[in-house]
XYZ file of C-alpha atoms in Angstrom:
322
model
C 90.313 143.975 78.194
C 90.868 147.703 78.835
C 88.288 149.394 81.008
C 86.135 152.094 79.302
C 86.891 155.769 79.867
C 84.470 157.925 81.828
C 83.936 161.690 81.796
C 82.081 163.459 84.614
C 80.707 166.889 83.647
C 79.211 169.685 85.653
C 75.524 170.373 84.881
C 74.880 173.508 82.843
C 73.101 176.468 84.406
C 71.699 179.719 83.098
C 74.796 181.633 84.228
C 77.621 179.256 83.335
C 78.352 177.235 80.323
C 78.800 173.507 80.477
C 82.382 172.542 81.395
C 84.221 169.425 82.282
C 85.431 169.401 85.893
C 86.823 165.911 86.114
C 88.078 163.445 83.596
C 88.908 159.957 84.791
C 90.378 157.667 82.220
C 91.471 154.230 83.316
C 93.357 151.916 81.048
C 95.675 148.925 81.239
C 98.502 149.055 83.784
C 101.710 150.483 82.383
C 104.369 147.868 81.817
C 108.071 148.270 82.482
C 109.632 148.991 79.058
C 112.412 146.433 79.474
C 109.838 143.643 79.730
C 108.759 144.375 76.144
C 112.243 143.674 74.797
C 113.115 140.374 73.128
C 114.743 137.799 75.380
C 117.956 137.941 73.345
C 118.396 141.670 74.045
C 117.719 141.181 77.768
C 120.369 138.481 77.823
C 122.780 140.824 76.063
C 122.114 143.559 78.641
C 123.088 141.153 81.393
C 126.582 140.731 79.938
C 127.301 144.430 80.562
C 126.451 144.261 84.287
C 128.864 143.554 87.113
C 128.297 140.416 89.185
C 126.213 142.011 91.995
C 124.014 143.888 89.512
C 123.537 140.825 87.305
C 122.506 138.758 90.332
C 119.975 141.401 91.389
C 118.758 141.740 87.799
C 117.870 138.071 87.459
C 115.819 138.308 90.674
C 113.908 141.427 89.621
C 110.932 139.717 87.894
C 109.832 136.246 86.889
C 110.181 137.143 83.199
C 113.755 138.416 83.649
C 114.655 135.263 85.560
C 113.310 133.101 82.723
C 115.221 135.211 80.202
C 118.681 135.230 81.807
C 118.506 132.164 84.042
C 119.987 131.813 87.516
C 123.620 131.463 86.500
C 124.469 135.133 87.300
C 123.031 134.622 90.781
C 124.886 131.348 91.329
C 128.143 132.893 90.109
C 127.836 135.833 92.466
C 126.863 133.757 95.512
C 129.816 131.454 94.884
C 132.345 134.231 94.332
C 132.951 135.014 98.004
C 136.382 133.836 99.113
C 135.867 134.348 102.838
C 132.918 133.704 105.118
C 132.433 137.460 105.454
C 132.271 137.961 101.687
C 129.821 135.079 101.332
C 127.537 136.560 103.993
C 127.697 139.913 102.264
C 126.821 138.372 98.894
C 123.791 136.591 100.348
C 122.237 140.010 100.946
C 121.230 140.044 97.268
C 118.707 137.327 98.158
C 117.630 139.096 101.337
C 116.878 142.219 99.347
C 114.777 140.238 96.861
C 112.509 138.795 99.587
C 111.335 141.456 102.086
C 109.382 138.877 104.081
C 112.584 137.182 105.311
C 115.956 138.155 106.751
C 119.266 136.337 106.659
C 120.589 134.971 109.953
C 124.359 134.439 109.916
C 124.104 132.612 113.250
C 121.908 129.877 111.735
C 123.136 130.400 108.153
C 119.565 130.445 106.884
C 116.666 132.797 106.259
C 114.056 133.454 108.953
C 110.604 134.870 108.401
C 110.138 138.413 109.647
C 107.579 138.517 112.469
C 105.564 141.608 111.588
C 104.096 141.912 115.089
C 107.471 141.611 116.811
C 110.106 144.109 117.850
C 111.872 145.000 121.110
C 108.591 145.852 122.870
C 106.899 142.663 121.626
C 109.716 140.145 121.756
C 107.470 137.547 123.414
C 105.235 137.566 120.309
C 108.077 136.587 117.995
C 108.972 133.068 116.928
C 111.345 131.777 119.587
C 114.702 130.776 118.114
C 117.995 129.671 119.645
C 119.883 132.325 117.677
C 118.002 135.057 119.538
C 118.186 133.281 122.880
C 121.936 132.638 122.933
C 123.196 135.700 121.093
C 123.810 139.036 122.814
C 120.813 141.188 123.711
C 119.929 144.288 125.697
C 116.840 144.374 127.881
C 114.672 145.878 130.583
C 113.362 142.632 131.988
C 110.673 141.076 129.786
C 109.129 144.396 128.821
C 111.848 145.358 126.366
C 114.298 142.967 124.690
C 116.527 144.224 121.882
C 118.323 141.504 119.926
C 120.692 141.458 116.969
C 118.006 140.752 114.405
C 116.097 143.870 115.453
C 119.161 145.950 114.594
C 119.551 144.168 111.270
C 115.895 144.660 110.355
C 116.073 148.362 111.187
C 119.144 148.817 109.000
C 117.562 146.789 106.189
C 114.662 149.218 106.194
C 117.042 152.171 106.269
C 119.097 150.827 103.350
C 116.425 149.276 101.133
C 113.103 150.933 101.859
C 109.902 150.706 103.881
C 109.008 147.213 102.618
C 111.892 145.841 104.665
C 112.421 145.430 108.381
C 111.130 147.624 111.184
C 111.084 151.370 111.765
C 112.976 153.293 114.421
C 109.677 154.059 116.161
C 109.531 150.377 117.148
C 112.570 150.954 119.372
C 111.000 153.812 121.345
C 110.261 152.851 124.947
C 109.192 154.695 128.086
C 108.611 153.321 131.559
C 107.818 154.781 134.970
C 108.358 152.754 138.105
C 110.419 152.534 141.269
C 113.732 151.168 142.480
C 115.329 150.875 145.916
C 118.107 153.004 147.359
C 119.168 152.348 150.956
C 116.253 149.929 151.169
C 113.645 152.554 150.332
C 111.585 152.805 147.184
C 112.250 155.848 145.057
C 110.723 156.887 141.707
C 112.512 156.185 138.448
C 111.924 156.555 134.716
C 113.519 154.847 131.735
C 113.428 156.106 128.157
C 114.948 154.479 125.070
C 115.232 155.804 121.526
C 117.252 154.921 118.443
C 118.667 156.539 115.351
C 120.843 155.536 112.408
C 123.873 157.669 111.583
C 126.303 156.872 108.751
C 125.022 153.303 108.593
C 125.504 152.688 112.326
C 122.647 151.919 114.715
C 122.843 154.170 117.778
C 120.822 153.459 120.920
C 120.211 156.223 123.461
C 118.943 155.259 126.923
C 118.071 157.623 129.762
C 117.545 156.429 133.336
C 116.406 158.967 135.938
C 116.038 158.364 139.672
C 115.252 160.715 142.570
C 116.872 159.923 145.920
C 116.857 161.566 149.331
C 119.882 163.692 150.160
C 122.213 161.923 152.598
C 124.098 163.346 155.557
C 127.456 161.973 154.534
C 126.553 158.300 154.986
C 128.931 156.091 153.032
C 127.393 153.077 151.365
C 128.237 151.008 148.301
C 124.691 150.933 146.996
C 125.510 148.810 143.967
C 126.498 145.827 146.103
C 123.779 143.234 146.530
C 121.680 144.677 143.754
C 120.183 147.317 146.054
C 120.227 149.879 143.242
C 118.480 148.348 140.268
C 119.609 150.121 137.095
C 118.213 148.406 133.964
C 120.686 146.282 132.043
C 120.008 148.242 128.871
C 121.549 151.274 130.624
C 124.233 149.797 132.851
C 125.185 146.404 131.495
C 127.597 144.916 129.040
C 128.807 141.428 128.223
C 130.043 139.091 130.994
C 130.159 141.792 133.653
C 127.949 142.730 136.583
C 129.904 145.868 137.415
C 128.565 148.063 134.640
C 130.384 150.660 132.589
C 133.828 151.798 133.665
C 133.586 154.292 136.524
C 129.796 154.573 136.465
C 129.063 152.730 139.708
C 131.740 154.530 141.703
C 130.527 157.924 140.488
C 126.898 157.245 141.435
C 127.975 155.820 144.794
C 129.967 158.952 145.501
C 127.050 161.226 144.660
C 124.583 159.339 146.846
C 126.941 159.137 149.827
C 127.747 162.857 149.740
C 126.244 165.202 152.298
C 123.600 167.104 150.356
C 124.933 170.332 151.867
C 128.180 169.818 149.969
C 126.576 168.223 146.921
C 127.514 171.123 144.653
C 131.165 170.083 144.945
C 130.279 166.626 143.617
C 128.130 168.040 140.857
C 131.131 169.892 139.504
C 132.906 166.559 138.976
C 130.112 165.244 136.747
C 128.494 166.586 133.585
C 131.307 165.210 131.433
C 130.763 162.381 128.975
C 132.711 159.248 129.904
C 133.706 156.222 127.815
C 133.409 152.616 128.962
C 136.713 150.873 128.244
C 135.007 147.503 127.751
C 132.089 148.121 125.384
C 132.904 151.629 124.075
C 129.622 153.012 125.396
C 129.501 156.747 126.044
C 127.696 157.708 129.226
C 126.863 160.903 131.051
C 125.817 161.262 134.694
C 123.904 164.457 135.459
C 123.013 164.991 139.145
C 120.716 167.826 140.172
C 119.729 169.063 143.594
C 115.960 169.461 143.988
C 114.004 171.107 146.771
C 112.187 168.039 148.027
C 113.170 164.379 147.839
C 110.869 161.321 148.004
C 110.430 161.669 151.780
C 109.546 165.392 151.500
C 111.693 166.078 154.585
C 115.095 166.768 153.060
C 116.318 167.996 149.700
C 116.526 165.329 147.050
C 119.045 164.432 144.392
C 117.907 163.678 140.865
C 120.422 161.511 139.037
C 120.102 161.121 135.290
C 122.247 158.514 133.555
C 122.386 158.665 129.775
C 124.122 156.087 127.600
C 124.872 156.073 123.889
C 125.645 152.687 122.390
C 126.965 152.143 118.879
C 125.469 148.769 117.931
C 127.299 148.932 114.609
C 126.024 147.950 111.154
C 123.821 144.943 111.886
C 125.526 142.819 109.242
C 127.196 140.252 111.474
C 126.114 139.001 114.939
C 129.689 137.947 115.740
C 131.236 141.410 115.525
C 132.753 142.583 118.796
C 131.121 145.984 118.283
C 127.785 144.218 118.859
C 128.784 141.338 121.141
C 130.422 143.571 123.749
C 127.086 145.069 124.759
C 124.857 142.195 125.807
């Protein structure tokens, strides 16, 4: 039964005439015009749609599904000739149910944990597909897995009802690491963006070390310089990105009085030959290091990872990173 209409009027005064200042009329909710059409016409409309559109159409509302049946959906899901085409076609179901996402690793749908995300990975439902697939991390505080990338791209492609926002990937941490056996301050910052359908992850690690008097030391050996895996690491390798360790070692073993010569060799973006990560090392001489006795060297390491399109956890563009 339609609700009655109400009119709120402003009281009349001696100087102004009575006038209506607000009119609120509430009636029945507006229906989608196509739902008022006879079933036969809706069925006829379906015949003019391509297979992906017909499959999406039959999932749009309960009434449409009753009218056209599930045959268009079954035809489309069965039309994929390769495993990649079949996975792509299944996205029509994923788009129809925002509460779930399709996992190609398990070949099934998983429920989206609304309270999860890279910063709250421990609150998510623990699954083998997340445990054994590639992932990037900063210990237990930040764990970025494949399904986080997929959920972010789902939201980007299909709307706010799907997945997680890019703000869920933002991360900042202050702490300390050891160089030459001494604790020095460090910061880590992570942010993400989506460009041309690709998920890009930007990480910045900054550390301040004391200037050395030409002492040579391979600080990466033995884990004495703890750079977070999300910055340094890639799959099946403890050596980090191509050339990164040797460059940082060279900077830290350089006499601070000749550090400007080393600085001139940096400030150029490099490319890791293994995981195609771009990285930039930016050293800067500062007046006082952690010990306050000698000048210090601030080293900032930035990495840009292309984690690809989030459609397939087996793609080398994703697997190479974690």
